[in-house]
CSV table of C-alpha atoms in Angstrom, one decimal:
chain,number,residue,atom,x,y,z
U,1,UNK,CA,4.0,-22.3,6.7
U,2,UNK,CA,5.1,-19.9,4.0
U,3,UNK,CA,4.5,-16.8,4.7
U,4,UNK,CA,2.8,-14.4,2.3
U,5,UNK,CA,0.3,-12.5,4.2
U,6,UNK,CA,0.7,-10.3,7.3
U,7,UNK,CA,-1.1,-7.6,9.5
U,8,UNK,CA,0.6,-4.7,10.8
U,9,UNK,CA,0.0,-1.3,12.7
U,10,UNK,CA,2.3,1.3,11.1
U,11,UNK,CA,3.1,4.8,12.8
U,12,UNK,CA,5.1,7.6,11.1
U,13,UNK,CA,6.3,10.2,13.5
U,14,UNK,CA,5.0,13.6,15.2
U,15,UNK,CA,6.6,16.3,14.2
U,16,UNK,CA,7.9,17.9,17.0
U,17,UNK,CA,6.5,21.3,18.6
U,18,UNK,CA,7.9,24.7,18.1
U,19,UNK,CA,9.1,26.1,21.2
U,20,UNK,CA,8.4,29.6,22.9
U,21,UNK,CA,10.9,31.4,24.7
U,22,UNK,CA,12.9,34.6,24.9
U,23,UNK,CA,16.7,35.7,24.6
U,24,UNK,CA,17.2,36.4,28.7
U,25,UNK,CA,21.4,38.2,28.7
U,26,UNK,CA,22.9,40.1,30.6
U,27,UNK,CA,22.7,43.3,29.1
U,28,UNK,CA,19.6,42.5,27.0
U,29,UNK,CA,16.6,43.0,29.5
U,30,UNK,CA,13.8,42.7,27.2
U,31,UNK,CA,15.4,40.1,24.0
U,32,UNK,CA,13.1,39.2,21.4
U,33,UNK,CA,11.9,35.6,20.7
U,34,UNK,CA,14.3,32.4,20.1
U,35,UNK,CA,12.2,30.1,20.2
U,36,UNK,CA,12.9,27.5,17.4
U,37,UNK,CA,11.1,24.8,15.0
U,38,UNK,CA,10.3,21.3,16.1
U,39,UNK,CA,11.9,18.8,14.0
U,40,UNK,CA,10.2,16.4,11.1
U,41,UNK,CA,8.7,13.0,12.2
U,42,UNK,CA,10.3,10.1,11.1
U,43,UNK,CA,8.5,8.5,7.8
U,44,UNK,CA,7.5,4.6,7.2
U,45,UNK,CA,9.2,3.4,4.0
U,46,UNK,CA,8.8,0.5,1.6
U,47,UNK,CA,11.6,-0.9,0.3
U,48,UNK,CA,10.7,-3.9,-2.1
U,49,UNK,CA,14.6,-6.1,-1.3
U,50,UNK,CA,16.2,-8.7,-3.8
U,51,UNK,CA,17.3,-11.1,0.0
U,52,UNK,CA,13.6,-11.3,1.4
U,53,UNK,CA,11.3,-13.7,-0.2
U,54,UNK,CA,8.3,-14.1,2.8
U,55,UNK,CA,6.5,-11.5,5.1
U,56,UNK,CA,7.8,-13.7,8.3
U,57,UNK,CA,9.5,-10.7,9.7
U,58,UNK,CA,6.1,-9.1,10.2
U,59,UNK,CA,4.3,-12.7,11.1
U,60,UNK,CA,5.3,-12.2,15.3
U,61,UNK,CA,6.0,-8.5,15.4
U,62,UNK,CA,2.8,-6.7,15.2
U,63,UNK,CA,3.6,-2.5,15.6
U,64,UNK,CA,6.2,-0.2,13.6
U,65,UNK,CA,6.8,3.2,14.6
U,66,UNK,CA,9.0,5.7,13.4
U,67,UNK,CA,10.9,8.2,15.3
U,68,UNK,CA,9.3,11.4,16.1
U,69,UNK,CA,10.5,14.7,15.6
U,70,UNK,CA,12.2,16.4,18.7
U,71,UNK,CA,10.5,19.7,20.2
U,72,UNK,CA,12.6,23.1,19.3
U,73,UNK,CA,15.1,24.6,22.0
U,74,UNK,CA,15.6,28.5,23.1
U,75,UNK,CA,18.5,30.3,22.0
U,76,UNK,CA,16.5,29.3,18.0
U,77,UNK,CA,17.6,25.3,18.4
U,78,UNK,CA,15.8,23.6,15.6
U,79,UNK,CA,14.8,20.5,17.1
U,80,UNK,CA,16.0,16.9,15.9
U,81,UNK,CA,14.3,15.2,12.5
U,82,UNK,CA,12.8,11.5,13.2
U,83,UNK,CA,14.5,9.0,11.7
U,84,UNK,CA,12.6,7.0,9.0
U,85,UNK,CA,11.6,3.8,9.4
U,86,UNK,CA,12.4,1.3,6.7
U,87,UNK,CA,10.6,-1.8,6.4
U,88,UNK,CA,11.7,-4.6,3.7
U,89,UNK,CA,9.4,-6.6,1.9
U,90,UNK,CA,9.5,-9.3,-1.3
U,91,UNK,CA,9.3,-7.9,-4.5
U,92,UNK,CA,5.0,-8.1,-5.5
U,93,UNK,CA,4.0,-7.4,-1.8
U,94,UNK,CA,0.9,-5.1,-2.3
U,95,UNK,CA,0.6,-2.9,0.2
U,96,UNK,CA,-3.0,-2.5,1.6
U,97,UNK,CA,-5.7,-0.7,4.0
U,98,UNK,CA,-6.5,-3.4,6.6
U,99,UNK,CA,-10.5,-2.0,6.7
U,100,UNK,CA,-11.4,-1.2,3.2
U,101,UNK,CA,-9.1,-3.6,1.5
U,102,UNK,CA,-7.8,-1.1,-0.7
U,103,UNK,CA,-4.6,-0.6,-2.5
U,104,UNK,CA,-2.3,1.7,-0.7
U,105,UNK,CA,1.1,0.6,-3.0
U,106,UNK,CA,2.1,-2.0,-4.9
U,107,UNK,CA,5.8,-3.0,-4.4
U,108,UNK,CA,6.0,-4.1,-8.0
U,109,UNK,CA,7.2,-3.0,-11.6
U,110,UNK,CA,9.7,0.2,-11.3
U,111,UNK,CA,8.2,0.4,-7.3
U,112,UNK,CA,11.0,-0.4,-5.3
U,113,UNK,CA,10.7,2.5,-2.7
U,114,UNK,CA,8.2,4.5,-1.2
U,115,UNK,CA,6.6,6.5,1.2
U,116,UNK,CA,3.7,5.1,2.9
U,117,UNK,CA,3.1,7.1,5.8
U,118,UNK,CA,4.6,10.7,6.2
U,119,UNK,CA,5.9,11.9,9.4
U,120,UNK,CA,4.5,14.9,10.9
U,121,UNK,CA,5.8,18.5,10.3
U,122,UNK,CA,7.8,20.6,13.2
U,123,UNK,CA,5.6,23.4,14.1
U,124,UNK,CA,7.2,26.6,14.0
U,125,UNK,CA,8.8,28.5,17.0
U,126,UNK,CA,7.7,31.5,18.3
U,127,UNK,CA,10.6,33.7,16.3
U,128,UNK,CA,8.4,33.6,13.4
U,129,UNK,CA,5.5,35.7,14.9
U,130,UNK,CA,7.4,38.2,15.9
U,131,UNK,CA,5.9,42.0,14.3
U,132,UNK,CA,6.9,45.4,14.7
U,133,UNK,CA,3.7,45.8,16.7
U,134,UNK,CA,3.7,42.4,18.5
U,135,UNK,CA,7.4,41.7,19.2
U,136,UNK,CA,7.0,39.3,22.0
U,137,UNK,CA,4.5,36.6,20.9
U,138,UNK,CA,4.1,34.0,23.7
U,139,UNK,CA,2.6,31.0,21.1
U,140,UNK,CA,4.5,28.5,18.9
U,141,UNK,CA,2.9,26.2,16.0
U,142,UNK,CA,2.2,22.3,17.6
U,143,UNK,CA,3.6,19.9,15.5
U,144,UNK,CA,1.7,17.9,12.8
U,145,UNK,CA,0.4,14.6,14.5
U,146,UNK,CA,1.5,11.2,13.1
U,147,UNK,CA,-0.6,9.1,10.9
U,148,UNK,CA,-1.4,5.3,12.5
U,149,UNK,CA,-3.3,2.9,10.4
U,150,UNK,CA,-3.3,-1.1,10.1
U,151,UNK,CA,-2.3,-2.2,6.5
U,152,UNK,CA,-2.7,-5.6,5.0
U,153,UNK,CA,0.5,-7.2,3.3
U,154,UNK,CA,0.0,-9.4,0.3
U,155,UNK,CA,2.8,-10.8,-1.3
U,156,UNK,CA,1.6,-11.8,-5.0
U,157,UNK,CA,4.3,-13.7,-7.1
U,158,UNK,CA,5.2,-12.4,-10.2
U,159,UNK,CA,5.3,-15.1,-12.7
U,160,UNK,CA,4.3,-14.6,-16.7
U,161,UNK,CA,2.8,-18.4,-16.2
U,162,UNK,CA,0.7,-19.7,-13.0
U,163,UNK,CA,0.6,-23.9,-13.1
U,164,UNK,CA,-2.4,-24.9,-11.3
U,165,UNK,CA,-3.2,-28.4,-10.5
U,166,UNK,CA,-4.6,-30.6,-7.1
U,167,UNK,CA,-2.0,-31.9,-4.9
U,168,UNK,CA,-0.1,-34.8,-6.1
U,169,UNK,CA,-0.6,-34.6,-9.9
U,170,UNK,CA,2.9,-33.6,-10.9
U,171,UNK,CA,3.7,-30.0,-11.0
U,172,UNK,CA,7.1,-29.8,-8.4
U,173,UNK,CA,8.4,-32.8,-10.8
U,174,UNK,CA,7.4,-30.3,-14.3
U,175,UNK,CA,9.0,-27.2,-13.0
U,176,UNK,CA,12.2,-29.5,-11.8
U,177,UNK,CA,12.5,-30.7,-15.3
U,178,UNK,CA,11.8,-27.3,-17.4
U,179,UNK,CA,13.4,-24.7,-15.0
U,180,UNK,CA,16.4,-24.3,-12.6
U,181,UNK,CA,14.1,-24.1,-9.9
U,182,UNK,CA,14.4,-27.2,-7.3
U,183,UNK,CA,11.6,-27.8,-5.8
U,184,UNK,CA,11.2,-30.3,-3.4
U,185,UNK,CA,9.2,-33.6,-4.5
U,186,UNK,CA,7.1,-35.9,-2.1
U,187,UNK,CA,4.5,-38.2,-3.3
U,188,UNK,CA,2.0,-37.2,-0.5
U,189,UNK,CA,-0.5,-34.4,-0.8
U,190,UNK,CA,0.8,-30.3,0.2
U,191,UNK,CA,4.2,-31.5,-0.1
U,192,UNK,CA,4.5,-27.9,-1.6
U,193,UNK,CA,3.8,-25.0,1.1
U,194,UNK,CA,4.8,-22.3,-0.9
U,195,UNK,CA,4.8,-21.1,-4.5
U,196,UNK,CA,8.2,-22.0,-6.5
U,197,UNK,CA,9.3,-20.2,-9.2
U,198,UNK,CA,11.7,-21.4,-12.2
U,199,UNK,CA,12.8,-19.8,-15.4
U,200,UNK,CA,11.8,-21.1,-18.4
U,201,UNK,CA,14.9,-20.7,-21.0
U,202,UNK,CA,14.2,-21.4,-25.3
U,203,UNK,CA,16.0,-20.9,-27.8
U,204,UNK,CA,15.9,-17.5,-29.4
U,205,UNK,CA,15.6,-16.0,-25.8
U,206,UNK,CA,12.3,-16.5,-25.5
U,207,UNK,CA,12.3,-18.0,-21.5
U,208,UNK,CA,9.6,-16.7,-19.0
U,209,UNK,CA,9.1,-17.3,-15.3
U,210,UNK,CA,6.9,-20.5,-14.3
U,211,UNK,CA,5.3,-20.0,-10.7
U,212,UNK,CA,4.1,-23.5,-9.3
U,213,UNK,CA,1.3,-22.5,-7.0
U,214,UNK,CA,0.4,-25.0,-4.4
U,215,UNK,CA,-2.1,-27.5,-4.6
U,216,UNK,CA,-5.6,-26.3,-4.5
U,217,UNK,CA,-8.9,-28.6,-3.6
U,218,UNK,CA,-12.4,-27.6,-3.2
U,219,UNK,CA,-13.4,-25.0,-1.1
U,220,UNK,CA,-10.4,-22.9,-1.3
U,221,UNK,CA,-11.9,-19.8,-1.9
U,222,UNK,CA,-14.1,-20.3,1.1
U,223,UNK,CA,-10.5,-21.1,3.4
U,224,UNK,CA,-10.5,-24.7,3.2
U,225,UNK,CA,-7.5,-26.6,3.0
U,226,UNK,CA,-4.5,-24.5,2.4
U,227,UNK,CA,-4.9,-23.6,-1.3
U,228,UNK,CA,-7.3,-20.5,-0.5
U,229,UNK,CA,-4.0,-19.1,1.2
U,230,UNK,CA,-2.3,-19.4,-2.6
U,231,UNK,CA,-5.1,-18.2,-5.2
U,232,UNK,CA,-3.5,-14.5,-4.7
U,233,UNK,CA,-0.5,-16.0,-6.8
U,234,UNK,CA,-2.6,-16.7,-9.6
U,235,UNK,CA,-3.4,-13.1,-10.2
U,236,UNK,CA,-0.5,-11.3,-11.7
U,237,UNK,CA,0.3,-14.3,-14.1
U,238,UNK,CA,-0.4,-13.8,-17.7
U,239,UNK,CA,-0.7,-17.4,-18.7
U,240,UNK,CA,-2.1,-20.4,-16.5
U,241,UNK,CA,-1.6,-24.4,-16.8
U,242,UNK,CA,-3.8,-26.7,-15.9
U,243,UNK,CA,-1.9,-30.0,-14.7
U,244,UNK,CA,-4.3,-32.9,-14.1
U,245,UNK,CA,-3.3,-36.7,-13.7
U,246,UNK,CA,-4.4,-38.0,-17.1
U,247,UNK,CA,-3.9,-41.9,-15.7
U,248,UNK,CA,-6.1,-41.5,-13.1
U,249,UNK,CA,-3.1,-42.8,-10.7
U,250,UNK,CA,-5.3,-42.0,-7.6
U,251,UNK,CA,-8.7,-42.8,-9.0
U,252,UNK,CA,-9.4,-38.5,-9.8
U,253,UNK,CA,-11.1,-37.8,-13.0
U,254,UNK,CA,-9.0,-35.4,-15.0
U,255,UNK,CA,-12.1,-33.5,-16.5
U,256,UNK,CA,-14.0,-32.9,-13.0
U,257,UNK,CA,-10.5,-31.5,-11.7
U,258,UNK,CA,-10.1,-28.7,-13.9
U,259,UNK,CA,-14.2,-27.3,-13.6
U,260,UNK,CA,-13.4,-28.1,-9.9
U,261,UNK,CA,-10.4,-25.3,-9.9
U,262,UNK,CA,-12.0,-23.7,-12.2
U,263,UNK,CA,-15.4,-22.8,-10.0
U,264,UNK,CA,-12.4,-22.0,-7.1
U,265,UNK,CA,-10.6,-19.4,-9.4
U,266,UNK,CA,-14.2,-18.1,-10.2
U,267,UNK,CA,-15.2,-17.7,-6.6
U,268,UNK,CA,-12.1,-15.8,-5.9
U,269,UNK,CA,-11.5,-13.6,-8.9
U,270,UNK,CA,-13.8,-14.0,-12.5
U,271,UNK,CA,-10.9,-12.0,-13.8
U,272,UNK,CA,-8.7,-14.8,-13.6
U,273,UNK,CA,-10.8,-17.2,-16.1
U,274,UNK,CA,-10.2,-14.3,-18.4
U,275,UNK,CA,-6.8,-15.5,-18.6
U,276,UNK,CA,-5.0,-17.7,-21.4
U,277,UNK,CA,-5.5,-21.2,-20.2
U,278,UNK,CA,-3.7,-24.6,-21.4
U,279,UNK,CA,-4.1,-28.2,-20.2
U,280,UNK,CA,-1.0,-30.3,-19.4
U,281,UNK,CA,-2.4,-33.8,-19.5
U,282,UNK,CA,0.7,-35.0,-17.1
U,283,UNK,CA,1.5,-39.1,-16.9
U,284,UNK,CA,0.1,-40.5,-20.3
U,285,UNK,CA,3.9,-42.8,-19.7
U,286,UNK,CA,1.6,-44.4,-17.1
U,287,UNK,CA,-1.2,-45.6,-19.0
U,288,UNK,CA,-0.6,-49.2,-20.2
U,289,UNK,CA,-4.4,-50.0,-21.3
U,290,UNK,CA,-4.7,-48.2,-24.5
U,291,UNK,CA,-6.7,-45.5,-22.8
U,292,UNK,CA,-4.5,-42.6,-23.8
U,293,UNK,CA,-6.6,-41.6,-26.9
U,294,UNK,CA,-9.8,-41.9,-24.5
U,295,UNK,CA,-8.2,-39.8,-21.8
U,296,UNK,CA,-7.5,-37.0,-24.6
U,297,UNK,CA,-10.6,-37.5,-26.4
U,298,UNK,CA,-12.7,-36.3,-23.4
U,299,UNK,CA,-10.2,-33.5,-22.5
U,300,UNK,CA,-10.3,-32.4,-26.0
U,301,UNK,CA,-14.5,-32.4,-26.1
U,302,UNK,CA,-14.9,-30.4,-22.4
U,303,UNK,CA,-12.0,-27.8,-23.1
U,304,UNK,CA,-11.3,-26.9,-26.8
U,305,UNK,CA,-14.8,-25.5,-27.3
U,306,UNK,CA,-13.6,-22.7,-24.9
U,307,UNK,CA,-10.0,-22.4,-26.8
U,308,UNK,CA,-8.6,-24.0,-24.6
U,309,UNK,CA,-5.4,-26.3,-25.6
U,310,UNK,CA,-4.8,-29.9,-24.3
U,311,UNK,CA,-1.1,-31.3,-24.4
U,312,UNK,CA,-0.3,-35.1,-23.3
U,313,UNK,CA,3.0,-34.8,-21.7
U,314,UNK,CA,5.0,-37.0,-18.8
U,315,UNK,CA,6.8,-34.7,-16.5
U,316,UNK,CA,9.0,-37.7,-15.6
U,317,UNK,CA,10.3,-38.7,-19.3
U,318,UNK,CA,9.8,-35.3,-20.4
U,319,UNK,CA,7.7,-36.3,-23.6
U,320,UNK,CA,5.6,-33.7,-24.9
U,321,UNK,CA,7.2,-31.2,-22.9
U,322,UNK,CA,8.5,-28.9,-25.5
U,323,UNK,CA,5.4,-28.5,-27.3
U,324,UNK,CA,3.7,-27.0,-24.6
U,325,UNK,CA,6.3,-24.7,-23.7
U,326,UNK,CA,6.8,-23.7,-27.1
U,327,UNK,CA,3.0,-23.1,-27.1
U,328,UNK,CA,3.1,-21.3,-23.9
U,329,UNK,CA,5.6,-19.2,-25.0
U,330,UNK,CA,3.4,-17.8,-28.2
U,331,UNK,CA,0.5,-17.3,-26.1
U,332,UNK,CA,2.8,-14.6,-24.1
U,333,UNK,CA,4.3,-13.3,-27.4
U,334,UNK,CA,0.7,-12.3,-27.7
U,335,UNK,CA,0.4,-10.2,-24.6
U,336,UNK,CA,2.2,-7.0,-23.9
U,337,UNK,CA,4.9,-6.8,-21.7
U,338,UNK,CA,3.4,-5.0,-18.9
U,339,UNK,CA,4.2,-6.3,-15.7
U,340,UNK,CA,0.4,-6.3,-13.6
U,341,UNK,CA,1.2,-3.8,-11.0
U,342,UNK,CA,-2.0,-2.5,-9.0
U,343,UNK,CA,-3.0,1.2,-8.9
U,344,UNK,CA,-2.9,3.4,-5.8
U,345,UNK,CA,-6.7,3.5,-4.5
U,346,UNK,CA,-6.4,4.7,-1.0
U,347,UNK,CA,-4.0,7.3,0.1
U,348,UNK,CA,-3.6,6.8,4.4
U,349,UNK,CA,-2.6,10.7,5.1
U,350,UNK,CA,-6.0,12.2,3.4
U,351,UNK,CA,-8.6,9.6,4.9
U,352,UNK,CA,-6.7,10.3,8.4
U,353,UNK,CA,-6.4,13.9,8.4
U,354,UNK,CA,-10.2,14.3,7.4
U,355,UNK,CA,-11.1,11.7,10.4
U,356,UNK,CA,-9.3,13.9,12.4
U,357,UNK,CA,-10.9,17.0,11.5
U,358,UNK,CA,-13.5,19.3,13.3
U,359,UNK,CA,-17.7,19.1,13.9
U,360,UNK,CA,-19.7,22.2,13.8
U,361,UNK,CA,-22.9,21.8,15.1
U,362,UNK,CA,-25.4,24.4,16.0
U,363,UNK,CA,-26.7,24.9,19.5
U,364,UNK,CA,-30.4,25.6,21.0
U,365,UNK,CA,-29.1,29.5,21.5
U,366,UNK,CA,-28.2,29.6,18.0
U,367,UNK,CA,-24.6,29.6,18.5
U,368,UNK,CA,-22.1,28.2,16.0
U,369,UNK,CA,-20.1,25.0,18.1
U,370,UNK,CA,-16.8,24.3,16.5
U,371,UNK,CA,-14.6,20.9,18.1
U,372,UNK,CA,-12.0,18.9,17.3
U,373,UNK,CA,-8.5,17.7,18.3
U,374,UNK,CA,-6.4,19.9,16.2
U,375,UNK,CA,-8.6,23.3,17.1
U,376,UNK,CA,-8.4,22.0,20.7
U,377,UNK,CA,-4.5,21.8,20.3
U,378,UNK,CA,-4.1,24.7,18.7
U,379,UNK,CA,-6.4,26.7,21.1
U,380,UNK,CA,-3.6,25.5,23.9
U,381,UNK,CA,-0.7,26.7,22.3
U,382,UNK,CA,-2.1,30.2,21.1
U,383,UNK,CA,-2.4,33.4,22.8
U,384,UNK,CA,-5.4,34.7,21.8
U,385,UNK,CA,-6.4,37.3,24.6
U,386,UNK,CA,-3.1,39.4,21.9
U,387,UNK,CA,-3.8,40.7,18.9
U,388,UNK,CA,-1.4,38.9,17.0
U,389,UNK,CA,-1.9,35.7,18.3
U,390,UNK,CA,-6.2,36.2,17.6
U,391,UNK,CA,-4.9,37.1,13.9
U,392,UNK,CA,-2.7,33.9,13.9
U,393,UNK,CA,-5.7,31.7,14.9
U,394,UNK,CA,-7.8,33.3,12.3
U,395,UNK,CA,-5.2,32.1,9.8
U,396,UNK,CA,-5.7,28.8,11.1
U,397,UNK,CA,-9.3,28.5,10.8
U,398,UNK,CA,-9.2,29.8,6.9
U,399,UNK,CA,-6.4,27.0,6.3
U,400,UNK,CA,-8.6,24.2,7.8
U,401,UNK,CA,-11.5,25.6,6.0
U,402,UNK,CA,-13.5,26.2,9.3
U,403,UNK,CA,-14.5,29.4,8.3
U,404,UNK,CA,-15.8,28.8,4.5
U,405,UNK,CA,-17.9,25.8,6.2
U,406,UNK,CA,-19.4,28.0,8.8
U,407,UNK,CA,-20.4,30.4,5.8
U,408,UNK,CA,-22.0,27.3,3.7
U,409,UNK,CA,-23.9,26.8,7.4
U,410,UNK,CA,-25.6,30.3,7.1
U,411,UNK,CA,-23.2,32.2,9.7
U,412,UNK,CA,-24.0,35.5,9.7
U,413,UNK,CA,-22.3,38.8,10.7
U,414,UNK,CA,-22.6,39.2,14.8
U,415,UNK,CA,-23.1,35.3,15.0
U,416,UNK,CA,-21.3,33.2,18.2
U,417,UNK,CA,-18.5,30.5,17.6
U,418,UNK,CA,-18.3,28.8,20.1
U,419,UNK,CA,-14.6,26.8,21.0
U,420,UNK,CA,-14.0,24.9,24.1
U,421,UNK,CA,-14.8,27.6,26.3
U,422,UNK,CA,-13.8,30.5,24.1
U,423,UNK,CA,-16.8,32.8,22.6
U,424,UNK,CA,-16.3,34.8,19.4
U,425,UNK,CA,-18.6,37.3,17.3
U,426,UNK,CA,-18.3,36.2,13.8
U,427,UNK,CA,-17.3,39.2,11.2
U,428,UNK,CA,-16.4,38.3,7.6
C-alpha cells in the first residue's frame, strides 16, 4: 500500500540545567561561583528530500526524539547542545496537529526546511547571580522543557492537473502515452495503488505535471474502498480530468460516473468542484455501433451547461489526444503560477507552553493559590529564604505574567500567595 499518511509523536530536546557550584582551590577558601549553563535541546527538523517519495519510514516507527541538552559542569563548563533531529519527508507532505487537524507546515513551494519543534533553552548557571551584596548564590536557572506533540503527515501531490476516473476506464494507459511516466497497466480494478505523476511536454514549452490519482468508487469520502485514501491528491491540482469509459466496455454509464465522483469530491472538499474541469470521453475506437455521436450527445447535454468541456479521445490509438492537452494547457495559462501551499495555522511551542502554565485559584481564607509545573520547578531550584534569590523569583513571576494576573484577580497589598508550601504577603 502506498504510503501517504502517517502518525507520529515528535519530541525536541530539554535544555539542560544550569549547574550550582563554587571554585574550592587550594589557596582560594571562599571562590566565587562556577557554575555553568546547561546546553540547548536538540530541535526536530523538516527537511522536504528530492530521494523520498512515501511516508513508509514513519508507517512502523511511531516516536522521534531529539537529543537533549547536557546539564552545565563546575569550574563554568557550558554543558553539551542536543543534536537536531532531522526527519525526511516527500516534497507536498503537510505537516499537521494530530487533534485539531491544523496546519503546522507545509513542506511545499520555497519550504524545504524547517523547524517544527524547538529544543529547550540551557538554564543559566549560578555565575550569573552573583552581586556585590550576594556573591555566593546557591540557585541556577532549570532548563526549558521540551515540546511533545502527535502530528499528522499528509503527503499531497503536486500536480498542475488531477485525472480522475473509476478503476479500469483508462487513465495508467493516458498518462503512459502523454508523459514519461510508466505506470504500470492491468486490466483489473486498483491496479493503481498510488498516484503517478508524468510531465506533459508541448511545443512552445508549454508542458505541465499530470498526477493520475487512483481509482475512486462510491463512498470514498466516507473510507470505502481505497480511493478515500487518494482524494487528498486532488487538492493542490489546478486543473482536473474526468476519464469515463465512453463504450460502456463494462456495462458503466459514463454520465452517472462523473455526478458519482463528483458527489465524492463534494463530500470531501466543495473547494475542489471550484476547480477547472474537462471530460476525456476515453475508448470511442471501441464503439462499432454508430453510438459515438449518442455517447457525446449526452455528455455534451449533462456537462457543458456547467462549462464543462467533453473531448472523445482513445488513450490506446491516441486519437483526440492533442486536443485536450492543448485545451488543458490554456485552461492553466489562465491561472497564476502559484504553487497551492497551505498557511501555518497552529504553532506547537505556544499552544504547549500555555498548557503548561500555571492556575490561580482563590481559597476559603482568601488566599491567592498559585500552581503549576514550571513554578513548582523553579521553586526547587531557587533559594528563596536569600535575598537575591527572593528577587530572582520575583523576576520569574513578572516574566510568566503571574503577577499582572493576580492584579486582574483583585490582589491587594498585604494579600497571601500561596506556592506549594511557601506563603508570601503580596506588595506591588
Amino acid at each position: 500500500m502506498f504510503a501517504d499518511r502517517a502518525r507520529i509523536i515528535i519530541k525536541s530536546g530539554k535544555g539542560g540545567n544550569g549547574h550550582v557550584s563554587f571554585r574550592r582551590e587550594k589557596y582560594v577558601p571562599n571562590g566565587g561561583p562556577d557554575g555553568g549553563d546547561g546546553g540547548k535541546g536538540g530541535d526536530i527538523v523538516f527537511l522536504a528530500d528530492d530521494g523520498v517519495n512515501t511516508l513508509s519510514d514513519y508507517r512502523h516507527k511511531r516516536k522521534f526524539s531529539a537529543q537533549n541538552g547536557q546539564d552545565g559542569g563546575k569550574k563554568n563548563c557550558h554543558g553539551k547542545n542536543g543534536e537536531d533531529l532531522v526527519l525526511k519527508v516527500p516534497h507536498g507532505t503537510v505537516i499537521k496537529d494530530a487533534s485539531s487537524g491544523k496546519v503546522i507546515a507545509d513542506m511545499s513551494g520555497g519550504n524545504t526546511r524547517q523547524i517544527i519543534l524547538k529544543g529547550g533553552r540551557g538554564g543559566q548557571g549560578n555565575q550569573h547571580y552573583a552581586t556585590a551584596t550576594m556573591q555566593a548564590p546557591k540557585y541556577a536557572q532549570p532548563g526549558q522543557e521540551a515540546i511533545e506533540i502527535e502530528v499528522l503527515l499528509e503527503l499531497k501531490v503536486i500536480a498542475d492537473v488531477g485525472l480522475v476516473g473509476f478503476p479500469n476506464v483508462g487513465k495508467s494507459t493516458l498518462l503512459s502515452r502523454v508523459t514519461n511516466a510508466q505506470p504500470k497497466i492491468a486490466n483489473y480494478h486498483f491496479t493503481t495503488l498510488s498516484p503517478n505523476l508524468g510531465v506533459v511536454d508541448l511545443d512552445g514549452g508549454k508542458g505541465f505535471v499530470i498526477a493520475d490519482i487512483p481509482g475512486l468508487i462510491e463512498g470514498a469520502s466516507e473510507g470505502v474502498g481505497l480511493g478515500h485514501e487518494f482524494l487528498r491528491h486532488i487538492e493542490r491540482t489546478k486543473v482536473i480530468i474526468h476519464m469515463v469509459d465512453a463504450a460502456s466496455t463494462e456495462g458503466r454509464d459514463p454520465v452517472a460516473d462523473i455526478y458519482a465522483i463528483q458527489k465524492e469530491m463534494d463530500a470531501y472538499n466543495l473547494d475542489l468542484r471550484k476547480k477547472p474541469q474537462v471530460i476525456a470521453a476515453n475508448k470511442m475506437d471501441a464503439i462499432y455501433d454508430g453510438s459515438e455521436n449518442e455517447v457525446l450527445k449526452k455528455l455534451e447535454d449533462e456537462f457543458e451547461k456547467d462549462d464543462i468541456k467533453i473531448f472523445p479521445i482513445s488513450a490506446v490509438s491516441g486519437k483526440g489526444l492533442k486536443e485536450l492537452l492543448y485545451h488543458v494547457s490554456g485552461l492553466l495559462e489562465q491561472m497564476d503560477d502559484v504553487p497551492i501551499v497551505y498557511e501555518q495555522e497552529y504553532d506547537p511551542a505556544l499552544s504547549f507552553f500555555k498548557q503548561e502554565s500555571y492556575t490561580v485559584e482563590q481559597a476559603d481564607d482568601g488566599a491567592f493559590v498559585v500552581e503549576g509545573p514550571k513554578i513548582e520547578k523553579m521553586l526547587g531550584y531557587t533559594n528563596i529564604d536569600s535575598e537575591k534569590g527572593f528577587v530572582f523569583f520575583q523576576k520569574f513571576l513578572k516574566e510568566q505574567g503571574i503577577l499582572e494576573d493576580l492584579e486582574e484577580r483583585g490582589i491587594q497589598d498585604g494579600d497571601t500567595v500561596r506556592m506549594y508550601g511557601h506563603e508570601f504577603d503580596y506588595y506591588k
